[in-house]
Amino acid sequence: MRAVLAPITMVLAVLFSFAASAQENGGFKAGQHYQVLPQAVPQKDDSKIEVTEMFWYGCAHCFHFEPTLERWKKNMPGDVTLLKLPAIWQPLMDVHARLFYVADAMGVLEKMHTPIFNAIYTQRQMLAVREGRNWKPDLPAIEALFNKHGADGARAVKLVNSFAINSRVKQGMANQRAYKMTGTPEVVVAGKYRISSSLPGYKGKNNGQELMLQVADYLIAKERAERG
């Protein structure tokens, strides 16, 4: 009887070990809930664990993710910092990314981020004009929007096509490629892990965006433990 029970006990021990491991990490798995980047991207500040959100002002999912992300940010640990990366894979997105970088360069991003989102997504003011197959910044509309919310619209117009903003757009696109980001919204933790609701682990989930941040919390804890 003992000879029969011994292998059963071993099997149960293995199953318990797997169950404990799954419980410990929330059941989150690489390839299902996040991807490990083939090459880690250096952080801007190694004293922090950087969480980078890629978004687009014209994206419905990003618009609805924003309040969820802001709630999460309020409870963010002190060793974590949240960065934003505007996505660019077509000309209109290039214009919208410039608005983000302009507001950031002017020190008014906290003031302008939501108004830009609302203008583009809610009010369908593209803040851009079409030129053939391309788009260019709608300078009067941009100036009016910045002025309306207490920022210097004339300065924003001067900056939007400047060398400094061109450089930040190029760097942002390089980061987007390095992070292997292909959709919005997506999140990268510590320059190592990419989180996307398009991965198999989010299929059929009603709380996909909240789940993304739960996975981010798990990966933050994982990175913190690895750093010791």
Short mmCIF file of C-alpha atoms in Angstrom, two decimals:
data_model
loop_
_atom_site.label_atom_id
_atom_site.label_comp_id
_atom_site.label_asym_id
_atom_site.label_seq_id
_atom_site.Cartn_x
_atom_site.Cartn_y
_atom_site.Cartn_z
CA MET A 1 0.00 0.00 0.00
CA ARG A 2 2.87 2.34 0.92
CA ALA A 3 4.51 1.58 -2.43
CA VAL A 4 1.37 2.79 -4.19
CA LEU A 5 0.97 5.88 -2.00
CA ALA A 6 4.56 7.04 -2.45
CA PRO A 7 4.32 8.01 -6.16
CA ILE A 8 0.86 9.53 -5.54
CA THR A 9 2.34 11.66 -2.77
CA MET A 10 5.13 12.78 -5.07
CA VAL A 11 2.66 13.74 -7.82
CA LEU A 12 0.53 15.70 -5.34
CA ALA A 13 3.64 17.49 -4.07
CA VAL A 14 4.58 18.51 -7.60
CA LEU A 15 1.03 19.70 -8.34
CA PHE A 16 0.97 21.66 -5.09
CA SER A 17 4.29 23.26 -6.01
CA PHE A 18 2.92 24.35 -9.39
CA ALA A 19 -0.27 25.65 -7.77
CA ALA A 20 1.70 27.60 -5.17
CA SER A 21 3.88 29.10 -7.87
CA ALA A 22 0.84 30.09 -9.93
CA GLN A 23 -0.79 31.62 -6.86
CA GLU A 24 2.39 33.51 -6.00
CA ASN A 25 2.63 35.23 -9.38
CA GLY A 26 -1.10 35.62 -9.92
CA GLY A 27 -1.01 33.01 -12.65
CA PHE A 28 0.76 35.48 -14.96
CA LYS A 29 2.95 33.88 -17.59
CA ALA A 30 5.41 35.10 -20.18
CA GLY A 31 3.90 34.79 -23.64
CA GLN A 32 0.39 34.86 -22.17
CA HIS A 33 0.18 38.08 -20.15
CA TYR A 34 3.49 39.73 -21.03
CA GLN A 35 6.46 39.30 -23.31
CA VAL A 36 10.12 39.35 -22.33
CA LEU A 37 11.92 41.69 -24.72
CA PRO A 38 14.76 40.00 -26.61
CA GLN A 39 17.06 42.80 -25.50
CA ALA A 40 16.49 45.03 -22.47
CA VAL A 41 16.21 48.75 -23.24
CA PRO A 42 18.28 50.98 -20.91
CA GLN A 43 16.21 53.07 -18.51
CA LYS A 44 16.54 56.83 -18.20
CA ASP A 45 16.94 56.52 -14.42
CA ASP A 46 18.24 53.26 -12.97
CA SER A 47 17.31 54.34 -9.44
CA LYS A 48 13.66 53.83 -10.43
CA ILE A 49 11.63 51.04 -12.00
CA GLU A 50 10.25 52.70 -15.11
CA VAL A 51 6.76 51.89 -16.37
CA THR A 52 6.23 53.26 -19.88
CA GLU A 53 2.78 53.56 -21.45
CA MET A 54 2.53 53.90 -25.22
CA PHE A 55 -0.64 55.74 -26.27
CA TRP A 56 -2.26 57.78 -29.02
CA TYR A 57 -4.54 60.75 -28.44
CA GLY A 58 -6.92 59.43 -31.10
CA CYS A 59 -7.20 55.93 -29.60
CA ALA A 60 -10.50 54.97 -27.90
CA HIS A 61 -8.83 52.28 -25.78
CA CYS A 62 -6.20 54.78 -24.63
CA PHE A 63 -8.87 57.34 -23.75
CA HIS A 64 -10.68 54.80 -21.55
CA PHE A 65 -7.39 53.49 -20.10
CA GLU A 66 -6.37 56.97 -18.93
CA PRO A 67 -8.55 57.19 -15.76
CA THR A 68 -7.63 53.61 -14.81
CA LEU A 69 -3.95 54.45 -15.22
CA GLU A 70 -4.32 57.67 -13.20
CA ARG A 71 -5.92 55.76 -10.31
CA TRP A 72 -3.09 53.25 -10.43
CA LYS A 73 -0.53 56.08 -10.49
CA LYS A 74 -1.87 57.53 -7.22
CA ASN A 75 -0.91 54.32 -5.39
CA MET A 76 2.39 53.85 -7.22
CA PRO A 77 5.33 52.96 -4.92
CA GLY A 78 8.11 55.50 -4.49
CA ASP A 79 10.64 53.43 -6.42
CA VAL A 80 8.43 53.40 -9.54
CA THR A 81 8.01 56.15 -12.14
CA LEU A 82 5.41 56.36 -14.92
CA LEU A 83 6.49 57.59 -18.35
CA LYS A 84 4.40 58.16 -21.45
CA LEU A 85 5.40 57.44 -25.04
CA PRO A 86 3.20 58.74 -27.88
CA ALA A 87 2.84 56.13 -30.61
CA ILE A 88 3.76 56.97 -34.20
CA TRP A 89 3.16 54.78 -37.22
CA GLN A 90 1.38 57.18 -39.56
CA PRO A 91 1.55 60.94 -40.31
CA LEU A 92 -1.45 62.02 -38.20
CA MET A 93 0.04 60.30 -35.16
CA ASP A 94 3.28 62.18 -35.79
CA VAL A 95 1.42 65.49 -35.40
CA HIS A 96 -0.29 64.32 -32.22
CA ALA A 97 3.00 63.09 -30.75
CA ARG A 98 4.44 66.56 -31.36
CA LEU A 99 1.70 68.09 -29.20
CA PHE A 100 2.70 65.80 -26.34
CA TYR A 101 6.39 66.68 -26.70
CA VAL A 102 5.62 70.41 -27.02
CA ALA A 103 3.55 70.40 -23.83
CA ASP A 104 6.29 68.45 -22.05
CA ALA A 105 9.03 70.82 -23.27
CA MET A 106 6.99 73.80 -22.07
CA GLY A 107 6.46 72.25 -18.64
CA VAL A 108 2.67 72.20 -19.07
CA LEU A 109 2.07 68.52 -19.77
CA GLU A 110 0.03 67.99 -16.59
CA LYS A 111 -2.15 70.93 -17.62
CA MET A 112 -2.49 70.07 -21.34
CA HIS A 113 -2.54 66.27 -21.53
CA THR A 114 -6.28 65.84 -20.83
CA PRO A 115 -7.36 68.85 -22.96
CA ILE A 116 -5.40 67.49 -25.92
CA PHE A 117 -7.02 64.07 -25.41
CA ASN A 118 -10.49 65.62 -25.21
CA ALA A 119 -9.97 67.84 -28.25
CA ILE A 120 -8.75 65.00 -30.46
CA TYR A 121 -10.79 62.04 -29.23
CA THR A 122 -13.96 63.53 -27.75
CA GLN A 123 -14.43 66.67 -29.85
CA ARG A 124 -12.86 65.21 -33.01
CA GLN A 125 -10.68 68.28 -33.53
CA MET A 126 -7.70 66.70 -35.20
CA LEU A 127 -5.42 69.71 -34.54
CA ALA A 128 -3.94 68.79 -37.90
CA VAL A 129 -4.71 69.56 -41.54
CA ARG A 130 -4.34 67.16 -44.42
CA GLU A 131 -1.85 67.84 -47.22
CA GLY A 132 -2.29 65.15 -49.83
CA ARG A 133 -1.46 61.92 -48.04
CA ASN A 134 0.28 63.71 -45.21
CA TRP A 135 -0.80 65.77 -42.24
CA LYS A 136 0.70 68.91 -40.78
CA PRO A 137 -0.01 70.71 -37.49
CA ASP A 138 -3.05 73.01 -37.54
CA LEU A 139 -1.20 75.97 -36.04
CA PRO A 140 -4.18 78.27 -35.33
CA ALA A 141 -6.10 75.43 -33.65
CA ILE A 142 -3.07 74.42 -31.58
CA GLU A 143 -2.42 77.99 -30.48
CA ALA A 144 -6.07 78.45 -29.51
CA LEU A 145 -6.16 75.18 -27.51
CA PHE A 146 -3.01 76.01 -25.53
CA ASN A 147 -4.20 79.56 -24.86
CA LYS A 148 -7.62 78.30 -23.75
CA HIS A 149 -6.02 76.22 -21.00
CA GLY A 150 -3.60 78.84 -19.72
CA ALA A 151 -0.52 77.84 -21.69
CA ASP A 152 1.50 79.94 -24.16
CA GLY A 153 -0.08 79.12 -27.52
CA ALA A 154 2.37 81.26 -29.51
CA ARG A 155 5.31 79.38 -28.00
CA ALA A 156 3.64 76.03 -28.69
CA VAL A 157 3.29 76.97 -32.37
CA LYS A 158 6.97 77.94 -32.55
CA LEU A 159 8.06 74.68 -30.97
CA VAL A 160 5.89 72.18 -32.84
CA ASN A 161 8.18 71.89 -35.89
CA SER A 162 11.40 72.87 -34.12
CA PHE A 163 14.67 70.93 -34.16
CA ALA A 164 14.19 70.02 -30.49
CA ILE A 165 10.76 68.49 -31.08
CA ASN A 166 11.93 66.76 -34.28
CA SER A 167 14.67 65.13 -32.21
CA ARG A 168 12.23 63.97 -29.56
CA VAL A 169 9.91 62.50 -32.21
CA LYS A 170 12.82 60.52 -33.70
CA GLN A 171 13.90 59.30 -30.27
CA GLY A 172 10.33 58.31 -29.42
CA MET A 173 10.06 56.27 -32.61
CA ALA A 174 13.38 54.58 -31.81
CA ASN A 175 12.07 53.67 -28.34
CA GLN A 176 8.85 52.35 -29.85
CA ARG A 177 10.87 50.03 -32.11
CA ALA A 178 13.16 48.95 -29.26
CA TYR A 179 10.19 48.12 -27.04
CA LYS A 180 8.62 46.08 -29.90
CA MET A 181 5.35 47.94 -29.33
CA THR A 182 2.72 47.37 -32.00
CA GLY A 183 -0.54 48.71 -30.53
CA THR A 184 -2.07 51.12 -28.08
CA PRO A 185 -2.27 51.17 -25.17
CA GLU A 186 0.71 49.02 -24.28
CA VAL A 187 2.99 49.08 -21.24
CA VAL A 188 6.66 48.27 -20.78
CA VAL A 189 8.13 47.59 -17.33
CA ALA A 190 11.81 48.24 -16.56
CA GLY A 191 12.67 48.20 -20.25
CA LYS A 192 12.36 44.41 -20.13
CA TYR A 193 8.71 43.36 -20.24
CA ARG A 194 6.02 44.35 -22.72
CA ILE A 195 2.37 44.14 -21.66
CA SER A 196 -0.37 44.15 -24.30
CA SER A 197 -4.04 43.21 -24.08
CA SER A 198 -3.63 41.61 -27.52
CA LEU A 199 -1.73 38.72 -25.89
CA PRO A 200 -3.59 35.40 -25.40
CA GLY A 201 -3.98 35.78 -21.61
CA TYR A 202 -6.38 38.71 -22.08
CA LYS A 203 -8.71 36.99 -24.52
CA GLY A 204 -12.29 37.06 -23.28
CA LYS A 205 -11.43 39.18 -20.25
CA ASN A 206 -13.82 42.04 -19.49
CA ASN A 207 -11.25 43.80 -17.31
CA GLY A 208 -8.33 43.62 -19.74
CA GLN A 209 -6.98 47.08 -18.94
CA GLU A 210 -7.11 46.53 -15.19
CA LEU A 211 -5.46 43.15 -15.72
CA MET A 212 -2.63 44.87 -17.62
CA LEU A 213 -1.86 46.93 -14.51
CA GLN A 214 -2.06 43.86 -12.26
CA VAL A 215 0.54 42.27 -14.50
CA ALA A 216 2.58 45.49 -14.28
CA ASP A 217 2.44 45.25 -10.46
CA TYR A 218 3.66 41.66 -10.64
CA LEU A 219 6.54 42.59 -12.95
CA ILE A 220 7.48 45.57 -10.77
CA ALA A 221 7.72 43.23 -7.78
CA LYS A 222 9.74 40.78 -9.87
CA GLU A 223 12.16 43.51 -10.95
CA ARG A 224 12.46 44.83 -7.39
CA ALA A 225 13.29 41.33 -6.10
CA GLU A 226 15.91 40.84 -8.82
CA ARG A 227 17.55 44.13 -7.89
CA GLY A 228 17.64 43.05 -4.27
#
